[in-house]
Coordinates of C-alpha atoms in Angstrom, one line a residue:
Chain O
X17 CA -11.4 -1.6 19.0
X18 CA -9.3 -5.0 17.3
X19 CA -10.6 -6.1 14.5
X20 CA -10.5 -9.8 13.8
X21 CA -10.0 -11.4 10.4
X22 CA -11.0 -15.3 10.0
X23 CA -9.0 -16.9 7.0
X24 CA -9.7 -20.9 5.5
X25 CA -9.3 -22.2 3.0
X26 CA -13.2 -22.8 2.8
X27 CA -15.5 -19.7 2.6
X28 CA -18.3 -21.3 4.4
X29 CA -16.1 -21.8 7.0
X30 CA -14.9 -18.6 7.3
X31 CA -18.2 -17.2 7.0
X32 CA -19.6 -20.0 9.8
X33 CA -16.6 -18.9 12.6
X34 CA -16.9 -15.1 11.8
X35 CA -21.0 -15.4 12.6
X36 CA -20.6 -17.8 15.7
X37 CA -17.7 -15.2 17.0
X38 CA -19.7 -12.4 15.9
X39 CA -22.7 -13.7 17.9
X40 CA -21.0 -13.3 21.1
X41 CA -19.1 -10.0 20.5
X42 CA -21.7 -7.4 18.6
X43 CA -19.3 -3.9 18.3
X44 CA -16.2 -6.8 17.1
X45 CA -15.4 -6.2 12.9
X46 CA -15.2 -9.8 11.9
X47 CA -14.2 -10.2 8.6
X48 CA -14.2 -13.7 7.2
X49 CA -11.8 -14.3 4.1
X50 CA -12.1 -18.0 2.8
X51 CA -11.6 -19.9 -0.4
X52 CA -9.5 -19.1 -3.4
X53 CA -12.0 -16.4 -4.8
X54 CA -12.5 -18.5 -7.8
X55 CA -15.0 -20.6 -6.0
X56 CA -12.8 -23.3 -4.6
X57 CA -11.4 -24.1 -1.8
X58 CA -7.8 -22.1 -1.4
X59 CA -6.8 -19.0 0.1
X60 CA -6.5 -15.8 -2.0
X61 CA -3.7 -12.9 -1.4
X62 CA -5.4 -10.1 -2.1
X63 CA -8.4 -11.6 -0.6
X64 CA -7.0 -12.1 3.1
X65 CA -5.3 -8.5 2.2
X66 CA -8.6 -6.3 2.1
X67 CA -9.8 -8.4 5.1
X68 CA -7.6 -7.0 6.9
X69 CA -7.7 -3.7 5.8
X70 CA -11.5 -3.8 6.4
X71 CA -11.3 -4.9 10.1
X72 CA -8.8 -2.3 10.5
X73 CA -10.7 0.9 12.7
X74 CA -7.2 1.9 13.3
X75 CA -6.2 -0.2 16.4
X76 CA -4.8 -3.1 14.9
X77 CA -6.1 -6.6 13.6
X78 CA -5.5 -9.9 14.4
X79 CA -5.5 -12.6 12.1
X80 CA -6.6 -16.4 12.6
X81 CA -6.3 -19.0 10.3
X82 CA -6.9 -22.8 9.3
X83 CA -4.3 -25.1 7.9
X84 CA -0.7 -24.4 6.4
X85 CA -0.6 -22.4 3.3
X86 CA -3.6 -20.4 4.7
X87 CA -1.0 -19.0 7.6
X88 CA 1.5 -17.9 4.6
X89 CA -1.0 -16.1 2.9
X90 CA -2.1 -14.6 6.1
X91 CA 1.9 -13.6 7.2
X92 CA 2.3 -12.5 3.6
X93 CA -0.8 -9.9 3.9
X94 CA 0.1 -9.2 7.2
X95 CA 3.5 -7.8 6.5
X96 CA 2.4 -5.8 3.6
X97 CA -0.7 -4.5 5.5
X98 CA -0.6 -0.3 6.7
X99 CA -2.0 -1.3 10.6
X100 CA -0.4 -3.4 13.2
X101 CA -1.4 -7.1 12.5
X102 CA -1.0 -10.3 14.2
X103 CA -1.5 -13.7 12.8
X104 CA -1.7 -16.3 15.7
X105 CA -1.8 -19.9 15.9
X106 CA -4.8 -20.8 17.7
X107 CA -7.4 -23.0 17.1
X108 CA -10.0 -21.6 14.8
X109 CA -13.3 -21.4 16.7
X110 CA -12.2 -21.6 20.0
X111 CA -10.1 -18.6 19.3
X112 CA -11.8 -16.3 17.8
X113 CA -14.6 -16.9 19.9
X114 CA -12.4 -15.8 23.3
X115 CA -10.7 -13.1 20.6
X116 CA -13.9 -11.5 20.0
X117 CA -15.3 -11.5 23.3
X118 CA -11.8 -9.7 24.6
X119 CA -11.9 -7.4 21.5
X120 CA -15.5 -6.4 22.6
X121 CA -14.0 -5.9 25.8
X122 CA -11.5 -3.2 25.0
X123 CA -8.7 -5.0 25.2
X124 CA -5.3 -4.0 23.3
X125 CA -3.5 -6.3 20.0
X126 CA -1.4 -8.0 22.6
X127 CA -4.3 -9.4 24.6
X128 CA -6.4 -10.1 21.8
X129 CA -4.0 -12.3 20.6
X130 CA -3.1 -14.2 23.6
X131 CA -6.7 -14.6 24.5
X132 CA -6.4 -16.8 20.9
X133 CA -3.7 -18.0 21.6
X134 CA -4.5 -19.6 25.3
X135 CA -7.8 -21.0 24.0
X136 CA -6.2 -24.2 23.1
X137 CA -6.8 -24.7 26.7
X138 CA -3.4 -25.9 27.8
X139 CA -2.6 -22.1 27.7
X140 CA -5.4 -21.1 30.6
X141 CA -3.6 -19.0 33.5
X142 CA -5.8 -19.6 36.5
X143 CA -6.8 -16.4 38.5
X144 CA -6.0 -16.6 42.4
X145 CA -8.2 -14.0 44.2
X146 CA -6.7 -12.8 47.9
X147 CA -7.0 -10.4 50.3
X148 CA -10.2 -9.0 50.4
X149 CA -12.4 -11.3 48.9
X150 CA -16.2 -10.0 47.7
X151 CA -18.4 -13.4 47.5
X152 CA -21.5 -13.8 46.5
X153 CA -24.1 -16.8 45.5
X154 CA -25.5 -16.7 42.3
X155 CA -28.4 -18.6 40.7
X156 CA -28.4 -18.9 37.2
X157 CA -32.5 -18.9 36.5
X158 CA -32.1 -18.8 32.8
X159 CA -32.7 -21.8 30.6
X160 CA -29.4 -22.8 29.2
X161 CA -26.9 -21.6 32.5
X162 CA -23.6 -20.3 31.3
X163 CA -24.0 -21.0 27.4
X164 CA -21.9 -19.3 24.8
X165 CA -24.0 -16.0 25.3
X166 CA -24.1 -15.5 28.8
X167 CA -21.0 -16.4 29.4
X168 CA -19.7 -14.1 26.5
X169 CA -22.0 -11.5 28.6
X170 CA -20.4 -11.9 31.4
X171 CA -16.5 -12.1 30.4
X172 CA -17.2 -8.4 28.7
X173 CA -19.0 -7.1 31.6
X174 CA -15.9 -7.8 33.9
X175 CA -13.4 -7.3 30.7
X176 CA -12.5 -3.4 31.6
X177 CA -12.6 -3.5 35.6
X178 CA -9.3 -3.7 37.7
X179 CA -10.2 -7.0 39.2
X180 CA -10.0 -11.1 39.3
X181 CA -13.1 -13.0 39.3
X182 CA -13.3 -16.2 39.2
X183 CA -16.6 -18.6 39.1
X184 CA -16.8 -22.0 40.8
X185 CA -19.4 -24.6 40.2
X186 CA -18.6 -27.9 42.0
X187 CA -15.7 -28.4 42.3
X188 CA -14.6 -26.3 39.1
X189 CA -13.1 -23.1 39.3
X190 CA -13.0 -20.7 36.3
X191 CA -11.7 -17.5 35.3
X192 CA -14.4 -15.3 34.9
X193 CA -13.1 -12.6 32.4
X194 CA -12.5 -16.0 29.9
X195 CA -15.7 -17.1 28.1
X196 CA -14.2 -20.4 27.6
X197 CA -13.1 -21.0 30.5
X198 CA -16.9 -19.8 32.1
X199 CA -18.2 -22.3 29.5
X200 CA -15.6 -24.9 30.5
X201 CA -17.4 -24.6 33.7
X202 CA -20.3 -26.6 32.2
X203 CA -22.9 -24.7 34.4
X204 CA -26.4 -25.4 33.4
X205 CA -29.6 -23.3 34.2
X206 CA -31.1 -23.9 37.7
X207 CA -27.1 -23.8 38.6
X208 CA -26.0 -22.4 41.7
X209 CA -22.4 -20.8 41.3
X210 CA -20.3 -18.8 43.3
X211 CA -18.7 -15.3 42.1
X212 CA -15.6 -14.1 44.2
X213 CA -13.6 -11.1 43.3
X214 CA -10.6 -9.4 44.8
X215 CA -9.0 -5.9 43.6
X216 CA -9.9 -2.5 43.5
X217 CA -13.3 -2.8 41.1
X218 CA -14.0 -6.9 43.3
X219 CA -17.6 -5.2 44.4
X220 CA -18.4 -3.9 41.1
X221 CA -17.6 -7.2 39.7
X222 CA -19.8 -9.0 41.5
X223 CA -22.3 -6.7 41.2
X224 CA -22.4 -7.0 37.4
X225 CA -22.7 -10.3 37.6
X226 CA -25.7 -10.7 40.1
X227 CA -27.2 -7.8 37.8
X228 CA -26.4 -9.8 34.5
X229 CA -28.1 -13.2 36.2
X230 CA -31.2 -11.6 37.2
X231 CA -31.7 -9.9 33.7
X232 CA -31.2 -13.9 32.7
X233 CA -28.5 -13.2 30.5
X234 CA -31.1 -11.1 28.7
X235 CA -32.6 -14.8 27.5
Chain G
X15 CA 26.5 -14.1 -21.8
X16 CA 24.6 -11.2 -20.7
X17 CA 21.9 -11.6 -18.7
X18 CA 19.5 -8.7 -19.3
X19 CA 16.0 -8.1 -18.7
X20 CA 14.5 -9.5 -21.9
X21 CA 16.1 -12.8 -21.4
X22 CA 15.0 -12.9 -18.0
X23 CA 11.7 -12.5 -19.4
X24 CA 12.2 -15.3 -21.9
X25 CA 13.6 -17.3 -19.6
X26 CA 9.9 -17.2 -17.2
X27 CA 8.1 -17.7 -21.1
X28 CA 9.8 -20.8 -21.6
X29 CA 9.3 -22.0 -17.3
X30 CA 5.6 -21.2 -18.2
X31 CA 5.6 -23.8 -21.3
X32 CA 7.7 -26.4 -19.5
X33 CA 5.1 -26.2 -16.0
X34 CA 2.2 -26.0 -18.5
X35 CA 3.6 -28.9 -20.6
X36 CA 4.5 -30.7 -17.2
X37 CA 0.8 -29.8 -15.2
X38 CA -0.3 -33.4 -15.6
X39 CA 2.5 -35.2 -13.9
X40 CA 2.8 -32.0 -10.9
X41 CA -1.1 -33.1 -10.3
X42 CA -0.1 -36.4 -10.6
X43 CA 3.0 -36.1 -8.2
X44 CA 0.4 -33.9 -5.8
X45 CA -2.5 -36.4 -5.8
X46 CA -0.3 -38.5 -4.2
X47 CA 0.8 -37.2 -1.4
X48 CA -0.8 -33.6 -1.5
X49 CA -4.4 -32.0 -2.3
X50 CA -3.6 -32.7 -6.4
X51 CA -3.3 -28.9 -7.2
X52 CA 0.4 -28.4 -7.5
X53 CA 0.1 -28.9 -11.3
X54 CA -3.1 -27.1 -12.1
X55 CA -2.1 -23.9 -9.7
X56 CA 1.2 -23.8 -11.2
X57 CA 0.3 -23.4 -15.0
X58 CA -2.2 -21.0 -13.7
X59 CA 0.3 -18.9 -12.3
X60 CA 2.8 -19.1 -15.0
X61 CA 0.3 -18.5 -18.1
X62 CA -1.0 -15.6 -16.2
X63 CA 2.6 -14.4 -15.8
X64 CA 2.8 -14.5 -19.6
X65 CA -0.1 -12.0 -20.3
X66 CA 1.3 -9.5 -17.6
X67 CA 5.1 -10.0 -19.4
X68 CA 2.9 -9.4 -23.2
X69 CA 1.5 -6.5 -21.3
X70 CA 4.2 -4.8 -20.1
X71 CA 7.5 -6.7 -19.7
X72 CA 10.2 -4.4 -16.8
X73 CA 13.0 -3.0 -17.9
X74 CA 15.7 -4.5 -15.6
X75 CA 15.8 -8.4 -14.6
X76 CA 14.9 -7.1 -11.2
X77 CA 11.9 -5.5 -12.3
X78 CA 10.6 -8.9 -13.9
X79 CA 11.2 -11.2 -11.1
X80 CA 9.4 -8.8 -8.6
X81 CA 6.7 -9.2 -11.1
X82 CA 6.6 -12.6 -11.2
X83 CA 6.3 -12.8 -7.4
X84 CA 3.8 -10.6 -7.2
X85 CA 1.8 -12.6 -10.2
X86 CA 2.6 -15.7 -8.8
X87 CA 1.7 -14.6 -5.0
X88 CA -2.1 -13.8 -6.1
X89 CA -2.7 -16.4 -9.0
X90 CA -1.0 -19.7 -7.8
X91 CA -2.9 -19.9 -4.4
X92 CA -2.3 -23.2 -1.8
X93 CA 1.3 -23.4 -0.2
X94 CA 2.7 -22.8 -3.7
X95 CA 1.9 -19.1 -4.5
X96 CA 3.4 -17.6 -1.4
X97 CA 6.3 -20.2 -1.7
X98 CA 7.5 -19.3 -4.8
X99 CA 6.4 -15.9 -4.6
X100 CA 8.7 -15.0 -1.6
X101 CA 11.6 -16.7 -3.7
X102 CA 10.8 -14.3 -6.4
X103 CA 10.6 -11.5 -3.8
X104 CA 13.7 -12.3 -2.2
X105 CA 16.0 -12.8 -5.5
X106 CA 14.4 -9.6 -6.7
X107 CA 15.3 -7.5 -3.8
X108 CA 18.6 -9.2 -4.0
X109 CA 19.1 -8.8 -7.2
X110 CA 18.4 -4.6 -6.8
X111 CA 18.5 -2.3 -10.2
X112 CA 21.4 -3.7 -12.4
X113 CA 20.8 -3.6 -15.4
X114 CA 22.4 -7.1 -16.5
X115 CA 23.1 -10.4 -13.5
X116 CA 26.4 -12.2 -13.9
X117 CA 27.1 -15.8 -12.1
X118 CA 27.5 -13.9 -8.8
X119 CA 24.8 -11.7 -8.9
X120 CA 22.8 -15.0 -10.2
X121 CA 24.2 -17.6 -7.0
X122 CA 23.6 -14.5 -4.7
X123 CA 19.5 -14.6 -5.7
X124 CA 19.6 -18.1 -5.5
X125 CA 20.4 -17.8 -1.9
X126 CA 17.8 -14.9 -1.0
X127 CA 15.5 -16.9 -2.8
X128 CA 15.9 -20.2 -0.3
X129 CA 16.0 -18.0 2.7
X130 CA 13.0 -16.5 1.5
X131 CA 10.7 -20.2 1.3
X132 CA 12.6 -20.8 4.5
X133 CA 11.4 -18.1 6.5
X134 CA 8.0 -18.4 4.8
X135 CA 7.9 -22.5 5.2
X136 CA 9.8 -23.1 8.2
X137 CA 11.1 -26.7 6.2
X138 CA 14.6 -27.7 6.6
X139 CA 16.3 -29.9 4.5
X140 CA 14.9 -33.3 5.1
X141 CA 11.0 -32.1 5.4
X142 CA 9.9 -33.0 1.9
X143 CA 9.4 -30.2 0.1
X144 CA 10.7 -28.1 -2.3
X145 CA 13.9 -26.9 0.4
X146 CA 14.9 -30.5 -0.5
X147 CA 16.1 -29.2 -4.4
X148 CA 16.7 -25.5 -3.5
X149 CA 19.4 -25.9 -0.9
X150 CA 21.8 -28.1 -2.6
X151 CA 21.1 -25.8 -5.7
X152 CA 22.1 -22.8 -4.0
X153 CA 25.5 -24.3 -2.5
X154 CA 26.1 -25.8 -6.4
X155 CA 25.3 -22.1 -7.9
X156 CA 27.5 -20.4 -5.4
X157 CA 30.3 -22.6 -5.7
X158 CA 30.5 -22.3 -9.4
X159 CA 29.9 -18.5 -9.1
X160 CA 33.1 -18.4 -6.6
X161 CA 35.4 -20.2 -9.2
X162 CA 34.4 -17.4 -11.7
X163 CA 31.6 -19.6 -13.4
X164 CA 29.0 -17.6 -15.4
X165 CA 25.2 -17.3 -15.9
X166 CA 25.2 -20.2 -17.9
X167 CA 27.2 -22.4 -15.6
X168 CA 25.7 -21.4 -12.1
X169 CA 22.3 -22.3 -13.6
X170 CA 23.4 -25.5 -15.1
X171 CA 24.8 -26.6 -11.6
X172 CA 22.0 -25.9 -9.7
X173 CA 19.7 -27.6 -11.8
X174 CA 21.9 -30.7 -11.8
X175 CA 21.7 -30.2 -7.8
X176 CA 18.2 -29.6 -7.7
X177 CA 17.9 -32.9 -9.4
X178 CA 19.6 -35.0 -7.3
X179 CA 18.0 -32.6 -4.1
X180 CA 14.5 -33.5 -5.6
X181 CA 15.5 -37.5 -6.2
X182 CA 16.3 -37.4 -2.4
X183 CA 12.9 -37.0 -1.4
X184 CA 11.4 -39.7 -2.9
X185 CA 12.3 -42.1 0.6
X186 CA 11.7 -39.2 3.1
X187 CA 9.0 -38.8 5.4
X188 CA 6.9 -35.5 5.0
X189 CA 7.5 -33.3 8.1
X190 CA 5.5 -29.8 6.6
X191 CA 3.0 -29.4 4.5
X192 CA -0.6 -31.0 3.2
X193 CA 1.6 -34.4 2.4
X194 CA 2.8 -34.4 6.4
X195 CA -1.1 -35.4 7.5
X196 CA 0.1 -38.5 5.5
X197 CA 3.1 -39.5 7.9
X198 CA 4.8 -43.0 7.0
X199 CA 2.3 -42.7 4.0
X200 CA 4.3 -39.9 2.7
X201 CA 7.3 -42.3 1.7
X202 CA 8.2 -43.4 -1.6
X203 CA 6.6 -40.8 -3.7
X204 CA 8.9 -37.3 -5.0
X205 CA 7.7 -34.0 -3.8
X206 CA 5.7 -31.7 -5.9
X207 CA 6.9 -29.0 -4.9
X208 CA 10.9 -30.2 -4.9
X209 CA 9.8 -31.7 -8.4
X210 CA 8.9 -28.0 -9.8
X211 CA 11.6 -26.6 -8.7
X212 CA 14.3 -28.4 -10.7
X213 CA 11.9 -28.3 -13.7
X214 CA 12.2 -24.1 -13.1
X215 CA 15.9 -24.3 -12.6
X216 CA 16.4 -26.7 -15.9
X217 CA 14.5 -24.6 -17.9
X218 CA 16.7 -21.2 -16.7
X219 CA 19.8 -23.3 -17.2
X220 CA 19.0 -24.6 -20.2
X221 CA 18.0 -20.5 -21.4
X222 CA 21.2 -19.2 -20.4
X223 CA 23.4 -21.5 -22.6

């Protein structure tokens, strides 16, 4: 599994983004590296460096980071790091938040890295489903709809299957395997939305996430 | 004049007196446009650079500057550290084993150095920052080294280049760095970061004489 490594210059900030990510993706190594390790507000070398050996399980790490010198400190320990590592320019929460849910997911460096990447939100590739189209209504009966959880719950539940989902509410359409994109949706509880799924695993897909509602997102 | 080890040494000795001696105004210089730490980080840097060199100074000029990067890399800390830590890098690497650096050998470190904060920075000339002083150093060092100049010469034009590179950014605009959030703001103040780096280059040039 990718490890993730959060690097700011402020350590509570680190520490904040690593717990909200790590909320959403349980099995994810989230290591947050933050402050000059004198107390104050910097980055640290050696710091970022045994962050990212720590995250390291052996399939490779990828690195986010705050504001300037904090990616140079973060290329710098990258290149001298043993593993594959990839520092990405993404927007801090946002990305490690749809990082860790795709790292929880299975998915590989490259895709654990875009997912950070395309988080911005101008990066979002809409999914077309066609040909044989699974459909199904779903009600959302838990309190809070599709929240940061559930919505985390549902983007790893679909992460691994050869199939695209997508969720509309309204008149919104999302990706389904992209947690921001599901809470982009806005869906509250007492929500109807609508699953539809194409591919080889479509039936499956939509299975999980009828299953997944009427657990309530395990509320 | 040969330029061995040991006075590649006491060259980075007498840097770490002139940044600690200078730390006020580099804070000074910083809290203008910056986050005020330039001065403060880089006599940090530089005084712990002296207890590694009273520890155990290397024995080729090589050998010192990879230490200094590496001291400099994990003691300096904001923009600064890996800056000036891949310059050290670089010229280190560039520089190889020899056992003494000529003019050449000193112009050619030059060089890897800039290419070094390049790649790390991503500033061109023009940004406001320290790439401001190093570039016009580098073309000054390596045209004096092509004429046959020597250690003392190279040095000696590109700290007079660095000068007049760090003067330059006094009317610029900041394009990288903390002083870039700034914008029109930035204008009418010198660069920290262009400042240290002709204090460093003075001080080498004014060793090697």
């Amino acid at each position: 599994m990718i490890g993730l490594v959060v690097v700011s210059h402020s350590r509570q900030l680190a520490f904040g983004v690593a717990e909200l990510a790590g909320q959403m993706a349980p099995s994810v190594k989230i290591v947050p590296s933050g402050g000059d390790g004198m107390g104050g507000l910097g980055t640290s070398y050696e710091a970022v460096g045994e962050a990212i050996s720590q995250a390291d399980s052996g399939a490779g790490v990828v690195v986010l980071f705050d504001l300037g010198s904090a990616k140079m400190v973060a290329d710098m320990a990258a290149e001298e790091a043993a593993g594959s590592v990839m520092v990405v320019d993404a927007p801090l929460v946002e990305g490690a938040v749809a990082a860790a849910v795709r790292a929880q997911g299975g998915a590989g460096l490259p895709e654990v890295a875009a997912a950070a990447v395309s988080a911005g939100g101008g990066g979002q590739d809409s999914v077309e489903v066609g040909g044989d189209v699974v459909r199904a209504e779903v009600s959302l009966t838990n309190s809070v709809g599709l929240h940061a959880r559930p919505a985390a719950l549902v983007a790893r539940a679909l992460a691994s299957l050869d199939a695209a989902v997508v969720v509309r509410f309204g008149e919104e359409e999302a990706d389904a395997k992209s947690v921001l994109a599901l809470m982009g949706l806005g869906a509250p509880g007492g929500a109807r939305i609508e699953v539809a799924a194409s591919g080889a695993d479509a039936a499956e897909a939509v299975r999980r996430v009828e299953e997944l509602a009427a657990r309530r997102f395990d509320e | 004049m040969e330029c061995t080890a040991e006075s590649v040494a006491e060259a980075m000795r007498a840097v770490a007196a002139v940044v600690v001696e200078h730390r006020d105004e580099l804070l000074r210089l910083d809290r203008e446009i910056g986050d005020g730490d330039h001065g403060e980080n880089m006599a940090r840097g530089f005084t712990a650079l002296v207890s590694k060199l009273d520890g155990h100074a290397p024995a080729s000029p090589g050998g010192v500057l990879r230490l200094v990067a590496t001291t400099l890399i994990s003691t300096v800390g904001g923009a600064a550290g890996p800056l000036y830590g891949t310059a050290f890098l670089r010229a280190a690497t560039s520089v190889g084993d020899v056992a003494s650096m000529d003019g050449t050998v000193v112009a050619k470190a030059l060089r890897a150095a800039l290419e070094g904060v390049v790649a790390r920075g991503k500033a061109e000339v023009g940004d406001k920052t320290m790439v401001d002083a190093l570039t016009p150093a580098v073309a000054a060092a390596e045209s004096v080294a092509a004429s046959g100049g020597g250690v003392a010469e190279v040095l000696s034009a590109a700290a007079d280049a660095a000068e007049l590179g760090a003067d330059s950014t006094v009317p610029l605009v900041a394009r990288k760095g903390r002083a870039s959030y700034l914008g029109e703001r930035s204008a009418g103040h010198l660069d920290p970061g262009a400042r240290s780096t002709s204090l460093l280059l003075r001080t080498f040039a004014g060793r090697a004489r």
